Each structure stands twice: as C-alpha cells, then as structure tokens.
Amino acid sequence: LVDWRHFEGFLIPSDVAVSSGQYGRGLFMSSSQPQSLSISKKKAIYPRNDDLEWKRWFGSNIQGKDILKMDTPFVKNFILAVYLLYVQHLEHQEEHVRMFLSYLPQDVEWWPILWSDQMAEQYLGPVPPLHQMWQRISSFVNKSVETLRDIFSASEVQWSMCMSFSRAFPNHHFDSFLDAPVFVPILDLCNYARGSPTPSVDPSADGNVTVQLQRLSDSSEPSEVFISYGDGDMFRNFLVYSIVEPIQTSYIPFPMDIQTSSGDVRIIVYMGSSGIPSKILTMIDAAFSGKTWIFNFARLLKKEYPLMLKDWPDVDSDVVNVLRSHIK
C-alpha cells in the first residue's frame, strides 16, 4: 500500500492511512475528530491548459472528431479518459502519477456501463429510467472506443472511461483543458456512503485542495472514512459508480427476479462500493437452472457478502425455503 506522505504536496494527518477494508482500498482514520487533508493543486491529475505537449498531441489525434461536437456532459469525461491513457503511455511519469496509476482497479469487465445489450436487458429489467440512462452512457462509451480505435485498444478505452466516470471530481476552478474533470489522488480512495460529507475540491488561494475527513463510526478502533459522491439518483450511482447502496433501513435491490410457481421472488443484495464481482455475474448467468443454482448462490453470498431477504411472499415456495435454509 502506498504511503503518500513520501510525496511532496500531500499533507496527510498522522492518524490517516491507506489500508484495505471491506470494500477494497480506502482511507482509515483512528481519531474520531475531523481531520484536514490537504493536497496541492499541482498534484491533481488532469489535462492542463498550459501543457502544450498534451494540447498538441490531443489536437493532432482527436480534435475535429464527431464525439467532441456531441452536446452531452460526457464529453468532459471523454477528454479526461483520453488524458489518462496519454499519461499512462508516457515514457517518463512523475512518481506520484505512477503511484496513482498503480492503485487504479484494472478489472472493469463487470462495470454496468460496459454490459452488453443482453446483460442490460437481463439485469436492469423493465425499469425505463435506469435502462434509458444505461443506453446513453453505454452508447457514449462505444462511440469513444470507435473514435480512439486507431490510437488505443477497445479494452484500454473502456477502462479509462470507467475510471473517468467513477473516480474523477467535477472541475471547479482548475485550469483544465476544455473543463475536463480532475483526479485527486488520496481523496479518490475514499469509498462512498450516503449521508457522508460531500467534499469540495475547489483549490484555495494557496493552491491546495483542503478537505475535512470525518469518520461515521465512534469506535475507538481505526475505521474507514467515507465520502458522498452526491446523494442523488440511486440509478446513476449504480451505473456510474457500480454502487448498490443502502437506503434508510433497507437495501436497494440489485434487480434479479427468480420466476417461481408462486410468483416473483426478489433477492436484495448489498455488494458495497467496490462493485459487483464478475464471479457473481457469472453465477447470475445461470439464474434459471433450478434449485442447484439457488443453493450455490445462497451459499456463496452467505460466505462472502452481506445479504438481506425482504418482503418474501407468504407462500410455501421451494425457492424461498431453500434460500432461507442456507442463509440463516
């Protein structure tokens, strides 16, 4: 795990550390009192207006393409995604950039915005707002792949678009090329929790991004620091960030209806902010193979993930009984 205190421009409280937890890497803090994290604006990662080499490269390879003429906010994410690929392929990188690249997740095959039409139809179900939002984002990612096909591979573009959508912060007063969003190392390691403080990444007069970190737990043990990406539409949070998030006292369903003789049964699963692992999707592909699948799925969830069963029909269903017997 990276100790960012080694890098100039990162002022990190002594009781804040990068560690691995329930949702993968995150920020952990031992103090129950708010702590101030300060990161130099110069250490944020984004395409700067004064970077002539980048502007020349971008202009000769991308400018004039149809995608830049599209009237959509996703164009800004596209620019940052291209910049991320550009930086990744540079022969010489600043050390903090190299370390930032080293901790970015590489496996994005399960990201909802990369689902095929068939997967979206199966997993999103008949939810018009969710499906329409998925179609917009997914079609834009496909357009991005097509635009960059002579420069980067499809898998590279898909990966960089996922990083741009899920880990970048809106551009507030940064000198970012065409107002692209920005990556803020360290801060982007904070996992999401609804109701947590929403950080402001506006650079101050001294050129630093200063954020107050606050734990949700009152425990005397070190616990994770969460931030909110904005308590907005849960559908967008699912598609863009791969978050299946808790709402009030229940869970937002990852939509999966199992057809039984007694009607539909809905399993409500909380996968956490690290997303939905590909092995879970692989198992879901076998969703209609009968009791054997139900048994194995229930056993896997009991072992590896929190699970809630909610609003079960009051009927004698084989599926319900099998699930209940292996999850208690």
mmCIF file of C-alpha atoms in Angstrom:
data_model
loop_
_atom_site.group_PDB
_atom_site.id
_atom_site.type_symbol
_atom_site.label_atom_id
_atom_site.label_comp_id
_atom_site.label_asym_id
_atom_site.label_seq_id
_atom_site.Cartn_x
_atom_site.Cartn_y
_atom_site.Cartn_z
ATOM 1 C CA LEU A 1 0.000 0.000 0.000
ATOM 2 C CA VAL A 2 1.231 3.463 -0.921
ATOM 3 C CA ASP A 3 2.300 5.866 1.810
ATOM 4 C CA TRP A 4 1.507 9.179 0.158
ATOM 5 C CA ARG A 5 3.377 11.097 2.853
ATOM 6 C CA HIS A 6 6.524 10.378 0.862
ATOM 7 C CA PHE A 7 5.341 12.713 -1.875
ATOM 8 C CA GLU A 8 5.701 16.470 -1.667
ATOM 9 C CA GLY A 9 2.369 18.255 -1.930
ATOM 10 C CA PHE A 10 0.330 15.753 0.123
ATOM 11 C CA LEU A 11 -0.311 16.899 3.716
ATOM 12 C CA ILE A 12 -1.921 13.919 5.406
ATOM 13 C CA PRO A 13 -2.764 13.772 9.143
ATOM 14 C CA SER A 14 -0.651 11.244 11.043
ATOM 15 C CA ASP A 15 -3.674 9.168 12.044
ATOM 16 C CA VAL A 16 -4.951 8.798 8.441
ATOM 17 C CA ALA A 17 -3.716 5.816 6.458
ATOM 18 C CA VAL A 18 -4.444 3.994 3.218
ATOM 19 C CA SER A 19 -5.496 0.451 4.018
ATOM 20 C CA SER A 20 -7.618 -2.449 2.761
ATOM 21 C CA GLY A 21 -11.086 -2.978 4.166
ATOM 22 C CA GLN A 22 -14.448 -4.487 3.378
ATOM 23 C CA TYR A 23 -14.743 -2.506 0.135
ATOM 24 C CA GLY A 24 -11.148 -2.769 -1.021
ATOM 25 C CA ARG A 25 -8.657 0.039 -0.553
ATOM 26 C CA GLY A 26 -9.812 3.051 1.363
ATOM 27 C CA LEU A 27 -8.830 5.740 3.855
ATOM 28 C CA PHE A 28 -8.852 4.804 7.531
ATOM 29 C CA MET A 29 -8.587 7.128 10.493
ATOM 30 C CA SER A 30 -8.003 6.416 14.181
ATOM 31 C CA SER A 31 -9.257 9.763 15.510
ATOM 32 C CA SER A 32 -12.980 10.344 15.903
ATOM 33 C CA GLN A 33 -12.409 14.095 15.386
ATOM 34 C CA PRO A 34 -12.475 15.667 11.892
ATOM 35 C CA GLN A 35 -9.052 15.860 10.268
ATOM 36 C CA SER A 36 -7.872 18.142 7.490
ATOM 37 C CA LEU A 37 -6.378 16.583 4.354
ATOM 38 C CA SER A 38 -4.515 18.960 2.051
ATOM 39 C CA ILE A 39 -3.375 18.160 -1.474
ATOM 40 C CA SER A 40 -1.546 20.553 -3.739
ATOM 41 C CA LYS A 41 -3.496 21.545 -6.823
ATOM 42 C CA LYS A 42 -0.321 20.757 -8.752
ATOM 43 C CA LYS A 43 -0.645 17.104 -7.722
ATOM 44 C CA ALA A 44 -4.150 16.712 -9.105
ATOM 45 C CA ILE A 45 -4.148 14.804 -12.374
ATOM 46 C CA TYR A 46 -5.925 16.418 -15.314
ATOM 47 C CA PRO A 47 -5.118 17.856 -18.758
ATOM 48 C CA ARG A 48 -3.832 21.336 -18.074
ATOM 49 C CA ASN A 49 -4.392 24.242 -20.412
ATOM 50 C CA ASP A 50 -0.729 25.221 -20.253
ATOM 51 C CA ASP A 51 0.524 21.724 -21.194
ATOM 52 C CA LEU A 52 1.487 22.441 -24.783
ATOM 53 C CA GLU A 53 2.727 18.922 -25.448
ATOM 54 C CA TRP A 54 -0.634 17.445 -24.408
ATOM 55 C CA LYS A 55 -2.630 20.017 -26.370
ATOM 56 C CA ARG A 56 -0.529 19.366 -29.458
ATOM 57 C CA TRP A 57 -0.955 15.575 -29.099
ATOM 58 C CA PHE A 58 -4.687 15.855 -28.457
ATOM 59 C CA GLY A 59 -5.213 18.301 -31.296
ATOM 60 C CA SER A 60 -3.400 16.152 -33.840
ATOM 61 C CA ASN A 61 -5.184 12.946 -32.810
ATOM 62 C CA ILE A 62 -8.665 13.835 -31.573
ATOM 63 C CA GLN A 63 -9.702 17.366 -32.468
ATOM 64 C CA GLY A 64 -12.387 17.588 -35.117
ATOM 65 C CA LYS A 65 -13.801 14.168 -34.276
ATOM 66 C CA ASP A 66 -17.584 13.920 -34.084
ATOM 67 C CA ILE A 67 -17.520 12.996 -30.405
ATOM 68 C CA LEU A 68 -16.299 16.455 -29.392
ATOM 69 C CA LYS A 69 -19.280 18.006 -31.123
ATOM 70 C CA MET A 70 -21.820 15.984 -29.160
ATOM 71 C CA ASP A 71 -23.999 18.013 -26.818
ATOM 72 C CA THR A 72 -23.505 15.897 -23.716
ATOM 73 C CA PRO A 73 -21.679 16.343 -20.389
ATOM 74 C CA PHE A 74 -19.950 13.009 -21.054
ATOM 75 C CA VAL A 75 -17.570 14.743 -23.486
ATOM 76 C CA LYS A 76 -15.644 16.108 -20.490
ATOM 77 C CA ASN A 77 -15.244 12.592 -19.110
ATOM 78 C CA PHE A 78 -14.023 11.501 -22.519
ATOM 79 C CA ILE A 79 -11.304 14.169 -22.502
ATOM 80 C CA LEU A 80 -10.076 13.071 -19.064
ATOM 81 C CA ALA A 81 -10.177 9.410 -20.155
ATOM 82 C CA VAL A 82 -8.014 10.217 -23.173
ATOM 83 C CA TYR A 83 -5.619 12.138 -20.944
ATOM 84 C CA LEU A 84 -5.374 9.192 -18.557
ATOM 85 C CA LEU A 85 -4.373 6.926 -21.451
ATOM 86 C CA TYR A 86 -1.943 9.538 -22.733
ATOM 87 C CA VAL A 87 -0.251 9.794 -19.316
ATOM 88 C CA GLN A 88 -0.220 6.028 -18.917
ATOM 89 C CA HIS A 89 1.738 5.659 -22.154
ATOM 90 C CA LEU A 90 4.289 8.374 -21.372
ATOM 91 C CA GLU A 91 7.818 7.049 -21.108
ATOM 92 C CA HIS A 92 8.604 9.318 -18.151
ATOM 93 C CA GLN A 93 5.980 9.911 -15.453
ATOM 94 C CA GLU A 94 6.107 11.896 -12.246
ATOM 95 C CA GLU A 95 6.363 9.495 -9.328
ATOM 96 C CA HIS A 96 3.040 10.448 -7.743
ATOM 97 C CA VAL A 97 1.344 9.896 -11.117
ATOM 98 C CA ARG A 98 2.975 6.494 -11.457
ATOM 99 C CA MET A 99 1.781 5.514 -7.974
ATOM 100 C CA PHE A 100 -1.706 6.821 -8.710
ATOM 101 C CA LEU A 101 -1.854 4.648 -11.815
ATOM 102 C CA SER A 102 -0.611 1.649 -9.847
ATOM 103 C CA TYR A 103 -3.574 1.573 -7.469
ATOM 104 C CA LEU A 104 -6.340 2.101 -10.017
ATOM 105 C CA PRO A 105 -8.520 -1.011 -10.366
ATOM 106 C CA GLN A 106 -7.849 -2.932 -13.559
ATOM 107 C CA ASP A 107 -10.797 -5.315 -13.695
ATOM 108 C CA VAL A 108 -13.773 -3.395 -15.041
ATOM 109 C CA GLU A 109 -15.469 -6.148 -17.029
ATOM 110 C CA TRP A 110 -18.354 -6.216 -14.529
ATOM 111 C CA TRP A 111 -18.947 -2.429 -14.710
ATOM 112 C CA PRO A 112 -22.626 -1.849 -15.591
ATOM 113 C CA ILE A 113 -21.857 0.761 -18.258
ATOM 114 C CA LEU A 114 -19.910 -1.932 -20.142
ATOM 115 C CA TRP A 115 -22.704 -4.507 -20.123
ATOM 116 C CA SER A 116 -23.916 -5.880 -23.415
ATOM 117 C CA ASP A 117 -27.474 -5.223 -24.536
ATOM 118 C CA GLN A 118 -28.410 -8.724 -23.439
ATOM 119 C CA MET A 119 -26.912 -8.275 -19.974
ATOM 120 C CA ALA A 120 -28.592 -4.902 -19.522
ATOM 121 C CA GLU A 121 -31.928 -6.387 -20.515
ATOM 122 C CA GLN A 122 -31.477 -9.263 -18.092
ATOM 123 C CA TYR A 123 -30.087 -7.389 -15.081
ATOM 124 C CA LEU A 124 -31.679 -3.961 -15.343
ATOM 125 C CA GLY A 125 -35.095 -5.324 -16.132
ATOM 126 C CA PRO A 126 -38.089 -3.246 -17.139
ATOM 127 C CA VAL A 127 -37.038 -0.040 -15.368
ATOM 128 C CA PRO A 128 -37.322 2.653 -18.072
ATOM 129 C CA PRO A 129 -35.301 5.459 -16.374
ATOM 130 C CA LEU A 130 -32.487 3.066 -15.493
ATOM 131 C CA HIS A 131 -32.415 1.473 -18.925
ATOM 132 C CA GLN A 132 -32.507 4.816 -20.732
ATOM 133 C CA MET A 133 -29.642 6.142 -18.615
ATOM 134 C CA TRP A 134 -27.642 2.972 -19.286
ATOM 135 C CA GLN A 135 -28.254 3.315 -23.046
ATOM 136 C CA ARG A 136 -26.954 6.902 -23.063
ATOM 137 C CA ILE A 137 -23.771 6.111 -21.156
ATOM 138 C CA SER A 138 -23.114 2.791 -22.870
ATOM 139 C CA SER A 139 -23.582 4.225 -26.361
ATOM 140 C CA PHE A 140 -21.179 7.052 -25.495
ATOM 141 C CA VAL A 141 -18.529 4.586 -24.308
ATOM 142 C CA ASN A 142 -18.948 2.640 -27.558
ATOM 143 C CA LYS A 143 -18.601 5.868 -29.524
ATOM 144 C CA SER A 144 -15.417 6.647 -27.568
ATOM 145 C CA VAL A 145 -13.963 3.242 -28.440
ATOM 146 C CA GLU A 146 -14.721 3.857 -32.109
ATOM 147 C CA THR A 147 -13.193 7.340 -32.021
ATOM 148 C CA LEU A 148 -9.936 6.128 -30.488
ATOM 149 C CA ARG A 149 -9.636 2.774 -32.269
ATOM 150 C CA ASP A 150 -6.533 3.847 -34.231
ATOM 151 C CA ILE A 151 -4.713 5.003 -31.071
ATOM 152 C CA PHE A 152 -5.777 2.767 -28.174
ATOM 153 C CA SER A 153 -7.340 -0.674 -27.849
ATOM 154 C CA ALA A 154 -11.028 -1.064 -27.030
ATOM 155 C CA SER A 155 -10.249 -2.512 -23.594
ATOM 156 C CA GLU A 156 -7.959 0.433 -22.781
ATOM 157 C CA VAL A 157 -10.626 2.973 -23.703
ATOM 158 C CA GLN A 158 -13.318 1.124 -21.763
ATOM 159 C CA TRP A 159 -11.071 1.022 -18.706
ATOM 160 C CA SER A 160 -10.159 4.713 -18.893
ATOM 161 C CA MET A 161 -13.792 5.726 -19.392
ATOM 162 C CA CYS A 162 -14.772 3.743 -16.286
ATOM 163 C CA MET A 163 -12.030 5.477 -14.304
ATOM 164 C CA SER A 164 -13.087 8.894 -15.590
ATOM 165 C CA PHE A 165 -16.760 8.331 -14.771
ATOM 166 C CA SER A 166 -16.235 6.752 -11.360
ATOM 167 C CA ARG A 167 -13.142 8.329 -9.772
ATOM 168 C CA ALA A 168 -12.886 11.910 -11.067
ATOM 169 C CA PHE A 169 -14.238 15.030 -9.404
ATOM 170 C CA PRO A 170 -16.022 17.885 -11.189
ATOM 171 C CA ASN A 171 -13.803 20.698 -12.365
ATOM 172 C CA HIS A 172 -14.174 23.702 -10.058
ATOM 173 C CA HIS A 173 -11.720 26.456 -10.913
ATOM 174 C CA PHE A 174 -8.966 24.175 -12.185
ATOM 175 C CA ASP A 175 -7.200 25.232 -15.370
ATOM 176 C CA SER A 176 -8.401 22.028 -17.031
ATOM 177 C CA PHE A 177 -8.380 21.591 -20.807
ATOM 178 C CA LEU A 178 -11.934 22.058 -22.128
ATOM 179 C CA ASP A 179 -13.162 21.949 -18.491
ATOM 180 C CA ALA A 180 -12.441 18.234 -18.063
ATOM 181 C CA PRO A 181 -12.896 16.821 -14.540
ATOM 182 C CA VAL A 182 -9.887 16.041 -12.343
ATOM 183 C CA PHE A 183 -8.386 13.108 -10.467
ATOM 184 C CA VAL A 184 -7.383 13.911 -6.886
ATOM 185 C CA PRO A 185 -5.075 11.177 -5.554
ATOM 186 C CA ILE A 186 -5.808 10.048 -1.983
ATOM 187 C CA LEU A 187 -9.256 11.634 -1.923
ATOM 188 C CA ASP A 188 -10.441 9.314 -4.694
ATOM 189 C CA LEU A 189 -9.582 6.348 -2.439
ATOM 190 C CA CYS A 190 -12.461 7.229 -0.115
ATOM 191 C CA ASN A 191 -15.357 4.851 -0.609
ATOM 192 C CA TYR A 192 -18.926 6.077 -0.850
ATOM 193 C CA ALA A 193 -21.560 6.207 1.865
ATOM 194 C CA ARG A 194 -24.801 8.119 1.543
ATOM 195 C CA GLY A 195 -25.032 10.803 4.190
ATOM 196 C CA SER A 196 -21.262 11.269 4.454
ATOM 197 C CA PRO A 197 -19.752 14.705 3.868
ATOM 198 C CA THR A 198 -19.546 15.678 0.211
ATOM 199 C CA PRO A 199 -16.022 17.027 -0.282
ATOM 200 C CA SER A 200 -15.345 20.286 -2.041
ATOM 201 C CA VAL A 201 -12.374 20.026 -4.368
ATOM 202 C CA ASP A 202 -12.124 23.731 -5.065
ATOM 203 C CA PRO A 203 -8.495 24.844 -4.848
ATOM 204 C CA SER A 204 -7.991 27.575 -2.262
ATOM 205 C CA ALA A 205 -5.956 30.745 -2.573
ATOM 206 C CA ASP A 206 -2.796 28.896 -1.526
ATOM 207 C CA GLY A 207 -3.226 26.429 -4.383
ATOM 208 C CA ASN A 208 -4.229 23.474 -2.198
ATOM 209 C CA VAL A 209 -7.347 21.322 -2.157
ATOM 210 C CA THR A 210 -8.252 21.025 1.533
ATOM 211 C CA VAL A 211 -10.878 18.522 2.650
ATOM 212 C CA GLN A 212 -12.282 17.733 6.082
ATOM 213 C CA LEU A 213 -12.325 13.986 6.720
ATOM 214 C CA GLN A 214 -14.906 12.660 9.179
ATOM 215 C CA ARG A 215 -15.490 9.087 10.280
ATOM 216 C CA LEU A 216 -19.023 7.750 10.558
ATOM 217 C CA SER A 217 -18.030 5.392 13.371
ATOM 218 C CA ASP A 218 -17.495 6.408 17.009
ATOM 219 C CA SER A 219 -15.405 3.296 17.658
ATOM 220 C CA SER A 220 -12.071 3.639 19.426
ATOM 221 C CA GLU A 221 -10.585 1.400 16.727
ATOM 222 C CA PRO A 222 -9.416 2.840 13.375
ATOM 223 C CA SER A 223 -12.358 2.919 10.999
ATOM 224 C CA GLU A 224 -12.946 3.855 7.390
ATOM 225 C CA VAL A 225 -13.552 7.397 6.195
ATOM 226 C CA PHE A 226 -16.336 7.638 3.624
ATOM 227 C CA ILE A 227 -17.391 10.491 1.379
ATOM 228 C CA SER A 228 -20.549 11.133 -0.578
ATOM 229 C CA TYR A 229 -20.463 11.480 -4.348
ATOM 230 C CA GLY A 230 -23.678 13.449 -4.004
ATOM 231 C CA ASP A 231 -26.849 11.919 -2.631
ATOM 232 C CA GLY A 232 -28.573 11.956 -5.986
ATOM 233 C CA ASP A 233 -30.183 9.390 -8.207
ATOM 234 C CA MET A 234 -29.508 5.840 -6.989
ATOM 235 C CA PHE A 235 -29.713 4.604 -10.593
ATOM 236 C CA ARG A 236 -26.879 6.869 -11.672
ATOM 237 C CA ASN A 237 -24.828 5.800 -8.651
ATOM 238 C CA PHE A 238 -25.307 2.186 -9.692
ATOM 239 C CA LEU A 239 -24.442 2.682 -13.362
ATOM 240 C CA VAL A 240 -21.590 5.157 -12.989
ATOM 241 C CA TYR A 241 -20.023 4.055 -9.709
ATOM 242 C CA SER A 242 -21.199 0.419 -9.568
ATOM 243 C CA ILE A 243 -22.662 1.085 -6.129
ATOM 244 C CA VAL A 244 -25.606 -0.878 -4.822
ATOM 245 C CA GLU A 245 -26.267 1.342 -1.859
ATOM 246 C CA PRO A 246 -28.289 1.146 1.352
ATOM 247 C CA ILE A 247 -31.261 3.476 1.556
ATOM 248 C CA GLN A 248 -32.642 4.266 5.011
ATOM 249 C CA THR A 249 -33.142 0.921 6.750
ATOM 250 C CA SER A 250 -33.360 -1.365 3.739
ATOM 251 C CA TYR A 251 -31.331 -2.092 0.647
ATOM 252 C CA ILE A 252 -31.686 -1.049 -2.939
ATOM 253 C CA PRO A 253 -32.214 -4.244 -4.884
ATOM 254 C CA PHE A 254 -29.773 -5.448 -7.424
ATOM 255 C CA PRO A 255 -32.684 -6.417 -9.681
ATOM 256 C CA MET A 256 -32.875 -10.148 -10.031
ATOM 257 C CA ASP A 257 -36.282 -11.774 -10.262
ATOM 258 C CA ILE A 258 -36.480 -15.545 -9.903
ATOM 259 C CA GLN A 259 -39.554 -16.987 -11.532
ATOM 260 C CA THR A 260 -41.293 -19.480 -9.261
ATOM 261 C CA SER A 261 -44.636 -21.199 -9.337
ATOM 262 C CA SER A 262 -45.703 -18.833 -6.573
ATOM 263 C CA GLY A 263 -44.668 -15.652 -8.383
ATOM 264 C CA ASP A 264 -41.575 -13.498 -8.425
ATOM 265 C CA VAL A 265 -39.086 -13.547 -5.576
ATOM 266 C CA ARG A 266 -36.612 -10.701 -5.275
ATOM 267 C CA ILE A 267 -33.207 -11.118 -3.682
ATOM 268 C CA ILE A 268 -31.848 -7.945 -2.148
ATOM 269 C CA VAL A 269 -28.064 -7.847 -2.094
ATOM 270 C CA TYR A 270 -25.648 -5.215 -0.831
ATOM 271 C CA MET A 271 -22.386 -5.547 -2.765
ATOM 272 C CA GLY A 272 -20.637 -2.451 -1.433
ATOM 273 C CA SER A 273 -18.827 0.326 -3.238
ATOM 274 C CA SER A 274 -16.267 -1.953 -4.851
ATOM 275 C CA GLY A 275 -18.915 -3.078 -7.328
ATOM 276 C CA ILE A 276 -20.312 -6.405 -8.404
ATOM 277 C CA PRO A 277 -17.620 -9.066 -8.811
ATOM 278 C CA SER A 278 -17.528 -10.860 -12.128
ATOM 279 C CA LYS A 279 -17.933 -14.242 -10.440
ATOM 280 C CA ILE A 280 -21.316 -13.102 -9.126
ATOM 281 C CA LEU A 281 -22.406 -12.127 -12.631
ATOM 282 C CA THR A 282 -21.178 -15.486 -13.881
ATOM 283 C CA MET A 283 -23.420 -17.189 -11.378
ATOM 284 C CA ILE A 284 -26.338 -14.957 -12.269
ATOM 285 C CA ASP A 285 -25.958 -16.080 -15.879
ATOM 286 C CA ALA A 286 -27.180 -19.453 -14.660
ATOM 287 C CA ALA A 287 -30.148 -17.912 -12.888
ATOM 288 C CA PHE A 288 -32.784 -20.176 -14.342
ATOM 289 C CA SER A 289 -31.088 -23.526 -13.957
ATOM 290 C CA GLY A 290 -33.145 -24.534 -10.935
ATOM 291 C CA LYS A 291 -32.575 -25.358 -7.282
ATOM 292 C CA THR A 292 -28.883 -26.228 -7.695
ATOM 293 C CA TRP A 293 -28.138 -22.667 -8.726
ATOM 294 C CA ILE A 294 -30.238 -21.238 -5.899
ATOM 295 C CA PHE A 295 -28.394 -23.410 -3.397
ATOM 296 C CA ASN A 296 -24.921 -22.435 -4.642
ATOM 297 C CA PHE A 297 -25.785 -18.749 -4.953
ATOM 298 C CA ALA A 298 -27.147 -18.621 -1.421
ATOM 299 C CA ARG A 299 -24.117 -20.454 -0.057
ATOM 300 C CA LEU A 300 -21.703 -18.078 -1.824
ATOM 301 C CA LEU A 301 -23.498 -14.952 -0.616
ATOM 302 C CA LYS A 302 -23.665 -16.223 2.939
ATOM 303 C CA LYS A 303 -19.914 -16.797 2.891
ATOM 304 C CA GLU A 304 -18.697 -13.637 1.151
ATOM 305 C CA TYR A 305 -21.321 -10.874 1.164
ATOM 306 C CA PRO A 306 -23.942 -9.403 3.496
ATOM 307 C CA LEU A 307 -27.395 -10.401 2.401
ATOM 308 C CA MET A 308 -30.916 -9.371 3.313
ATOM 309 C CA LEU A 309 -34.119 -11.100 2.388
ATOM 310 C CA LYS A 310 -37.008 -8.686 2.327
ATOM 311 C CA ASP A 311 -40.709 -8.800 1.510
ATOM 312 C CA TRP A 312 -40.839 -12.539 0.961
ATOM 313 C CA PRO A 313 -44.244 -13.745 -0.231
ATOM 314 C CA ASP A 314 -46.088 -15.620 2.482
ATOM 315 C CA VAL A 315 -46.326 -18.801 0.462
ATOM 316 C CA ASP A 316 -44.792 -22.235 0.560
ATOM 317 C CA SER A 317 -42.204 -21.811 -2.158
ATOM 318 C CA ASP A 318 -39.386 -24.283 -2.744
ATOM 319 C CA VAL A 319 -37.062 -21.449 -3.746
ATOM 320 C CA VAL A 320 -37.815 -19.428 -0.625
ATOM 321 C CA ASN A 321 -37.321 -22.433 1.610
ATOM 322 C CA VAL A 322 -34.018 -23.398 0.007
ATOM 323 C CA LEU A 323 -32.685 -19.860 0.343
ATOM 324 C CA ARG A 324 -33.856 -19.447 3.916
ATOM 325 C CA SER A 325 -32.368 -22.733 4.995
ATOM 326 C CA HIS A 326 -28.887 -21.819 3.691
ATOM 327 C CA ILE A 327 -28.728 -18.160 4.676
ATOM 328 C CA LYS A 328 -29.798 -18.246 8.312
#
